[in-house]
XYZ file of C-alpha atoms in Angstrom:
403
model
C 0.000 0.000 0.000
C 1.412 3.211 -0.700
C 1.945 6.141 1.758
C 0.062 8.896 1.561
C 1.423 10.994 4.782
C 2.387 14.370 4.439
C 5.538 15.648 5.709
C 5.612 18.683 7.765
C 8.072 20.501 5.676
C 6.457 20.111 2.499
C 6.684 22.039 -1.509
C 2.850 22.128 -2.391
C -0.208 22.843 -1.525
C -2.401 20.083 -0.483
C -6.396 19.871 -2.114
C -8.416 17.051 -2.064
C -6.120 13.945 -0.252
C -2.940 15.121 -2.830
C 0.045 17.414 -4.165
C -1.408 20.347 -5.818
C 1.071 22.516 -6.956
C -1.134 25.331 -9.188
C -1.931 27.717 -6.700
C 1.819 28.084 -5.427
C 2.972 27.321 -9.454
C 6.074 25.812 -7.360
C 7.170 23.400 -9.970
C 6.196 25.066 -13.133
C 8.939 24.931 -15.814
C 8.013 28.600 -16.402
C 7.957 29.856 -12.945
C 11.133 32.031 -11.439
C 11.826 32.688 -15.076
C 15.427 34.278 -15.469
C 16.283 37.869 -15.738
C 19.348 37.495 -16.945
C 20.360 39.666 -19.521
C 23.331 40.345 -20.713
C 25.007 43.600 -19.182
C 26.886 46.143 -20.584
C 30.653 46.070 -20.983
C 32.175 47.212 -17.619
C 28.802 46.940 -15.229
C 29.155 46.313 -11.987
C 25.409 45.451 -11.107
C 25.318 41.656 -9.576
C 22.859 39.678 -12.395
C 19.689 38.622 -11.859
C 19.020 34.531 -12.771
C 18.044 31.532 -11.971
C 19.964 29.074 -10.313
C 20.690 26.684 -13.518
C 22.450 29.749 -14.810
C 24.100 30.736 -11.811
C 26.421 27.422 -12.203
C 27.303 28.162 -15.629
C 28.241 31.776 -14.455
C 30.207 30.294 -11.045
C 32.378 28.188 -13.594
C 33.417 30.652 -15.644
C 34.234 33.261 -12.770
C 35.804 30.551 -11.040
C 38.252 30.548 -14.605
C 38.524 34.329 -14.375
C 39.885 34.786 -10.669
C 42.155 31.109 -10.845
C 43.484 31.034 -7.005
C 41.829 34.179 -5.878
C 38.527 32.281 -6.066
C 37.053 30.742 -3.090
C 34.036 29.484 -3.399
C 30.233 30.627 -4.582
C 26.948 30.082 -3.416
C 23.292 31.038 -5.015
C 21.464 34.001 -3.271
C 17.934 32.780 -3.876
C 16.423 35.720 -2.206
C 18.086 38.353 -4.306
C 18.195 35.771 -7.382
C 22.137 36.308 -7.873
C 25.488 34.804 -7.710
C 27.901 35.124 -4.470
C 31.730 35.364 -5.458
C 34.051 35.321 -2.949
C 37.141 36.255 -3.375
C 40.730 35.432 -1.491
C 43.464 37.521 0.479
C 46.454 37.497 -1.407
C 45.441 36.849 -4.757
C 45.268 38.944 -8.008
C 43.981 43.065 -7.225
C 41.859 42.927 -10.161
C 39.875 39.510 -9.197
C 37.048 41.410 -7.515
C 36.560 43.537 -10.633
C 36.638 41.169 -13.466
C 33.973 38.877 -11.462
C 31.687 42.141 -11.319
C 31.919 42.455 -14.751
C 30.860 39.160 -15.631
C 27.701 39.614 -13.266
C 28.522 38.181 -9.932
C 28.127 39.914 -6.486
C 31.437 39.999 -4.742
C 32.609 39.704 -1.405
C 36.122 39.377 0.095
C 37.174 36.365 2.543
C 39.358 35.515 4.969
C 39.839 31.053 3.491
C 40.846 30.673 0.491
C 39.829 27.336 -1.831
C 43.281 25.866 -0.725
C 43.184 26.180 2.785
C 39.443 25.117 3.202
C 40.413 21.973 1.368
C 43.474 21.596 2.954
C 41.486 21.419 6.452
C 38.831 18.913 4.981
C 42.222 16.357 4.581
C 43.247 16.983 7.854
C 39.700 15.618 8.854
C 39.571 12.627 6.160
C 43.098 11.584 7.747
C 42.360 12.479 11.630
C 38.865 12.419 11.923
C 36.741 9.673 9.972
C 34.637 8.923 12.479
C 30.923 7.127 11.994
C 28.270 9.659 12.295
C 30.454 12.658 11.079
C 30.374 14.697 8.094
C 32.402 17.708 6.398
C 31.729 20.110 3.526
C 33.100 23.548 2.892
C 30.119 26.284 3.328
C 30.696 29.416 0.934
C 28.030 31.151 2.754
C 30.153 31.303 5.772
C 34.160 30.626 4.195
C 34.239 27.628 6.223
C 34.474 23.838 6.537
C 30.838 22.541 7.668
C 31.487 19.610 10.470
C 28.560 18.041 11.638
C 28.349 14.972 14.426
C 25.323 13.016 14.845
C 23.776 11.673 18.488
C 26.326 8.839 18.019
C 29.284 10.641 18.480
C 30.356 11.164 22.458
C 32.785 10.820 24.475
C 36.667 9.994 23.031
C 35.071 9.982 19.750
C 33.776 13.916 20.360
C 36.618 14.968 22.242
C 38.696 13.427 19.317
C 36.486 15.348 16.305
C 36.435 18.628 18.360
C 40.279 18.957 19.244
C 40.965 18.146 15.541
C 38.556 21.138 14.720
C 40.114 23.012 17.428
C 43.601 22.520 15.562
C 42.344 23.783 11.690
C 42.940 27.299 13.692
C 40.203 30.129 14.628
C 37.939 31.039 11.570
C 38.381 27.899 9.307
C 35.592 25.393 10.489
C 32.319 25.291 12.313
C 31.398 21.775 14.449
C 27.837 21.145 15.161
C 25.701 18.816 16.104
C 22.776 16.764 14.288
C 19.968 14.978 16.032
C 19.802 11.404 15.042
C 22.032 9.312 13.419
C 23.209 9.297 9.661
C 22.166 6.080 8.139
C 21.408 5.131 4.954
C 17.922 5.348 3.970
C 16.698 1.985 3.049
C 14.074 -0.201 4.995
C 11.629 -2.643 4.661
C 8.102 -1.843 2.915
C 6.632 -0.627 -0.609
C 7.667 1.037 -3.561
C 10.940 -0.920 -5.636
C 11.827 -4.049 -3.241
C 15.053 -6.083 -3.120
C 16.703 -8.623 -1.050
C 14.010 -7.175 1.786
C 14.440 -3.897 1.846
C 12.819 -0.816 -0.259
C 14.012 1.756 -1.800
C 13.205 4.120 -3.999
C 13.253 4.478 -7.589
C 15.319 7.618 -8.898
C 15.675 9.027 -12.706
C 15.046 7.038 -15.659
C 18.199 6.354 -17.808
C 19.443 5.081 -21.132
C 22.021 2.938 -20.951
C 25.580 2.874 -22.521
C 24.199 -0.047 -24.822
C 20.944 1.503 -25.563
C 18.874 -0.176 -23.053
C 16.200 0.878 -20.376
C 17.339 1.283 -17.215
C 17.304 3.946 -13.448
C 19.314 5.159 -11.365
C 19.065 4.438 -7.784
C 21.016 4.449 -4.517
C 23.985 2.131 -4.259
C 23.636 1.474 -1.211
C 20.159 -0.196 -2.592
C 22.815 -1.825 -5.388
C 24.863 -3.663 -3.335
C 21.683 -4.963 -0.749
C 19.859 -7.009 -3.777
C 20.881 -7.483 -7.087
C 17.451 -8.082 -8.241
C 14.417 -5.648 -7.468
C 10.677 -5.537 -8.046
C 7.915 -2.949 -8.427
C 5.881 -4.969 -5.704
C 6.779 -6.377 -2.152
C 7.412 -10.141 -3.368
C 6.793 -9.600 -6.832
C 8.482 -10.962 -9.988
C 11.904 -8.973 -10.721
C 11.446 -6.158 -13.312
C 15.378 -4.940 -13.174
C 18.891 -6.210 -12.310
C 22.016 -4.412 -10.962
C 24.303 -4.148 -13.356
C 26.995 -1.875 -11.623
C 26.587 -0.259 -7.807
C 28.832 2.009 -6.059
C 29.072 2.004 -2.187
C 31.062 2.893 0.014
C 33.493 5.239 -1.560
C 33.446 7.400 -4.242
C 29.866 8.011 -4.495
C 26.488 6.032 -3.592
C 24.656 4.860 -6.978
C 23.690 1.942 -8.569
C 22.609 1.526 -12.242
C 19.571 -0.886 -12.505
C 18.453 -2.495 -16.141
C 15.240 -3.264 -16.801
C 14.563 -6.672 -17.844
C 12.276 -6.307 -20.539
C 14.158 -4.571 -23.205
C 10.887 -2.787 -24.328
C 10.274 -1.388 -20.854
C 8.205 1.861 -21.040
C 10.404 4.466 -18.784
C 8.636 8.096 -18.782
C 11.501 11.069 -18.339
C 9.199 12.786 -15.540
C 8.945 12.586 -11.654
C 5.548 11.832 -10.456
C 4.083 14.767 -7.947
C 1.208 12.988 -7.347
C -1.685 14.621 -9.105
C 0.884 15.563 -11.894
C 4.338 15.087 -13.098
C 6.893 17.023 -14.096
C 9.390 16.146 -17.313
C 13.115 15.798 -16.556
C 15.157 17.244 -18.983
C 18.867 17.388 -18.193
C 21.107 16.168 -15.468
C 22.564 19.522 -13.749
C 25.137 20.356 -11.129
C 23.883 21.395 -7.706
C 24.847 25.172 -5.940
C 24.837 26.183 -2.875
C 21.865 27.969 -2.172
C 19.529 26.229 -4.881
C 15.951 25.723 -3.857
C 15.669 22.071 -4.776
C 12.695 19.321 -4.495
C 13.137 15.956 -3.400
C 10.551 12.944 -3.748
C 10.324 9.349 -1.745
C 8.447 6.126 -2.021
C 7.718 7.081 2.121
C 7.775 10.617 2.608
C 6.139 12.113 -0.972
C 7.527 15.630 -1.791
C 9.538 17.701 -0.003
C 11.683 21.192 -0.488
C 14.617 22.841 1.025
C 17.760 24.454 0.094
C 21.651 23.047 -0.854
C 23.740 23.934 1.829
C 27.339 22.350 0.875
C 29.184 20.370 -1.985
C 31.538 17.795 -2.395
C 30.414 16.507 1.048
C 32.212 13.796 3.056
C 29.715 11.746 5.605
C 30.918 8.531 7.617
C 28.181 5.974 7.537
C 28.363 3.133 9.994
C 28.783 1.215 6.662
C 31.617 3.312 5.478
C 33.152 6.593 4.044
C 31.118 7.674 1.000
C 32.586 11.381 -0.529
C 31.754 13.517 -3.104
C 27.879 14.230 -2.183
C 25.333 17.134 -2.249
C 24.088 18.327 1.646
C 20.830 19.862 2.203
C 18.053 20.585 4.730
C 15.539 18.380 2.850
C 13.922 15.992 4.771
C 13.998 12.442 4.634
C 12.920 8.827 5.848
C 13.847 5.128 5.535
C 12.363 4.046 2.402
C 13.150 7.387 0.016
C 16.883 6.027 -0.848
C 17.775 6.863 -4.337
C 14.892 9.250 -5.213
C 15.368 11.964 -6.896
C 16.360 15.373 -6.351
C 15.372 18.038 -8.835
C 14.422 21.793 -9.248
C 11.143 23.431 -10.194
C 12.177 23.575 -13.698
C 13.050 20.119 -14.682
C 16.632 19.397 -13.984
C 18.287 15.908 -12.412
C 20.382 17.031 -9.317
C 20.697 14.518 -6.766
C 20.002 10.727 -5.653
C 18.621 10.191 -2.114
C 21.752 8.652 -0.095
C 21.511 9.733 3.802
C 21.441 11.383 6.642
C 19.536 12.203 10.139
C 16.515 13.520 11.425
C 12.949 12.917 9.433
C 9.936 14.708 8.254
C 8.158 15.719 11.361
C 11.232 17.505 13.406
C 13.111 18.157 10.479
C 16.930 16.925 9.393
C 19.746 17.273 6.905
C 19.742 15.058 3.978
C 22.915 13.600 1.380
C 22.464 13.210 -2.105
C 24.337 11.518 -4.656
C 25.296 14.165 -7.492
C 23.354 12.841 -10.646
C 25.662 14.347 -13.518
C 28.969 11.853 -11.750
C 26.234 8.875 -11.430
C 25.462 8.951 -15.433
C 29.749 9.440 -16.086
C 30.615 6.667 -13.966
C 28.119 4.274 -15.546
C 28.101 5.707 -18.852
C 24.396 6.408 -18.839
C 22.218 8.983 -20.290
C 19.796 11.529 -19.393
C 17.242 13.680 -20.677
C 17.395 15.243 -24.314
C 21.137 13.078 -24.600
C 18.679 9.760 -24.105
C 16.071 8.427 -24.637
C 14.691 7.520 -21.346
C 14.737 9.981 -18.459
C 13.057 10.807 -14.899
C 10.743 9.271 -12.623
C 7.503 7.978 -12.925
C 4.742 5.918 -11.377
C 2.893 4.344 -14.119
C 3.938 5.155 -17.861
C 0.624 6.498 -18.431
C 2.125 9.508 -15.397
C -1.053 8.735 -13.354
C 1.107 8.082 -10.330
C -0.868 4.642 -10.025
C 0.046 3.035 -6.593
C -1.478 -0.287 -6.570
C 0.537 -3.972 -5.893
C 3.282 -1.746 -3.991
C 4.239 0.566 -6.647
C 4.517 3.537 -3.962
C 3.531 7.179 -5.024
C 7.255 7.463 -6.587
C 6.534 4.142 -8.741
C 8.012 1.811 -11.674
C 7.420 2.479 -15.424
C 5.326 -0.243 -17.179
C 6.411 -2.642 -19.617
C 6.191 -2.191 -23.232
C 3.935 -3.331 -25.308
């Protein structure tokens, strides 16, 4: 049966027992439409745009100012691009990134030494139940500790901390514990757990397939649309721990039917493109347990120490999630792939942080494709998009097969 419960933090408006997102126009491709024309040779205005365009923008500034970059983040509030910019560096940094749009600001970390202090925690401070990521926002290293850290283990994470030097990291802690969000119940089933299905792909030979987590990958190499049901994909390459947490997931009908959209639940919403995540993004995440919910990215290249391992190289946000929603999908309002549910702590009624597998390295590493590069893409219930939650499916759901 699927689950209907709301989460307290949630992106629509709810009419009539589902999603409705009209009223709020939330997840219209249209809606926040960019502003972002080009200025005039030598302004100094920050631009206005959306956040897809603010990562094209924060790549080619981050070209422009070389060492005297350190960092950017999305100002969704003022609809603009953060620059900061290094001590030290080149005097003319500040003004060439003004010129091509962004709002500056001057720091006291540069790129080197915040990454320098994240390798002094990988080497001195792996512990289970931490996590690291540098914050822009603040010019600092992120370190969180969940409820499982005390004692030796704290005193060990703070004095490292302590040691990076005044300025250069902030340690706090998270209620809960970060786990992995898999468990037993509906939605896509293997080797008893569920988990939940994440953007429809094309693989490298052509075939139907979806991304998922990998911790999901390496549980059960076989997984159904229905608890005990006949196996509609197989694992055919899974990442976890390590570098990353996906798994790529065939279909085993070659004619399998597998929509490019996410299912909201009275509607879906086409996937496009796979896109790179900034700090500051509003992003959207849905679950086989916990439906839709919203919040903001708060940190890249994230390092978090499962109980099951090291995993590096993730998104972190304040979105909410619950057992069950690993290796949904994390998307924006207008249709791009950002992120695949991995982990974290807290849930959907007091709140929590939430990791997410970045969705542009998932399709490199397994040589799939997405969106308008493929010919399968997104997330979908039933094929027909009616969300149709019957035998299991969940609200999230499995495509159909072919005809």
């Amino acid at each position: 049966m699927s689950h209907q419960r709301m989460p307290k933090r949630k992106a629509a408006i709810a009419a009539g027992g589902v999603l409705a997102l009209g009223a709020a126009a939330l997840l219209l491709p249209n809606a926040n439409a960019s502003q972002d024309a080009a200025p005039q040779a030598g302004a100094a205005a920050p631009r206005t745009l959306k956040a897809a365009d603010a990562t094209d923008l924060a790549g080619r500034v981050a070209g422009l100012l070389g060492e005297s970059f350190a960092g950017s983040y999305y100002d969704a509030d003022e609809q603009r691009l953060v620059v900061n910019v290094a001590p030290g560096g080149d005097r003319g940094a500040a003004d060439r990134a003004r010129r091509a749009g962004a709002a500056v600001r001057e720091v006291g970390n540069s790129i080197a030494e915040l990454k320098g202090g994240a390798r002094t925690l990988a080497s001195e401070a792996s512990i289970p139940g931490t996590s690291w990521a540098i914050d822009p926002r603040t010019n600092r290293i992120l370190v969180t500790a969940d409820s499982t850290v005390t004692g030796d283990r704290w005193d060990r994470l703070e004095s490292t901390v302590e040691r990076l030097g005044p300025g250069m990291a902030t340690l706090t802690k998270s209620a809960g514990a970060f786990t992995t969000f898999a468990s037993g119940g509906d939605a896509i089933f293997g080797g008893g757990a569920r988990c939940s299905l994440g953007f429809n792909v094309t693989a490298g030979d052509g075939a139907p397939a979806f991304l998922t987590a990998g911790h999901c990958g390496v549980g059960a190499a076989r997984w159904s649309d229905a608890q005990g049901g006949r196996p509609i994909g197989t694992v055919d390459q899974a990442v976890f721990p390590g570098a990353g947490d996906f798994a790529l997931v065939t279909y085993d009908d070659p004619a399998a039917d597998a929509p490019g959209e996410v299912d909201l639940g009275d509607r879906t919403l086409a996937i496009g493109a796979a896109a790179e995540a900034t700090v500051g993004q509003d992003v959207f995440r849905m679950g086989s347990t916990t439906g839709l919910s919203d919040g903001r990215v708060l940190g890249l290249d994230a390092t978090v120490n499962y109980p099951e391992g090291t995993v590096s190289g993730l998104v972190q946000t304040d979105v909410c999630a619950e057992p069950g929603d690993s290796g949904g999908p994390l998307f924006t309002r207008d249709g791009l792939a950002i992120g695949l549910t991995s982990g974290g702590s807290g849930d959907c009624t007091a709140g929590g942080q939430t990791f997410f597998q970045p969705v542009t390295t998932a399709l490199e590493a397994v040589g799939a494709t997405l969106g308008a590069d493929g010919a399968a893409s997104g997330t979908g219930a039933g094929a027909d998009g009616t969300g149709d939650a019957r035998q299991g499916a969940g609200r999230h759901g499995v495509p159909r097969a072919g005809h």
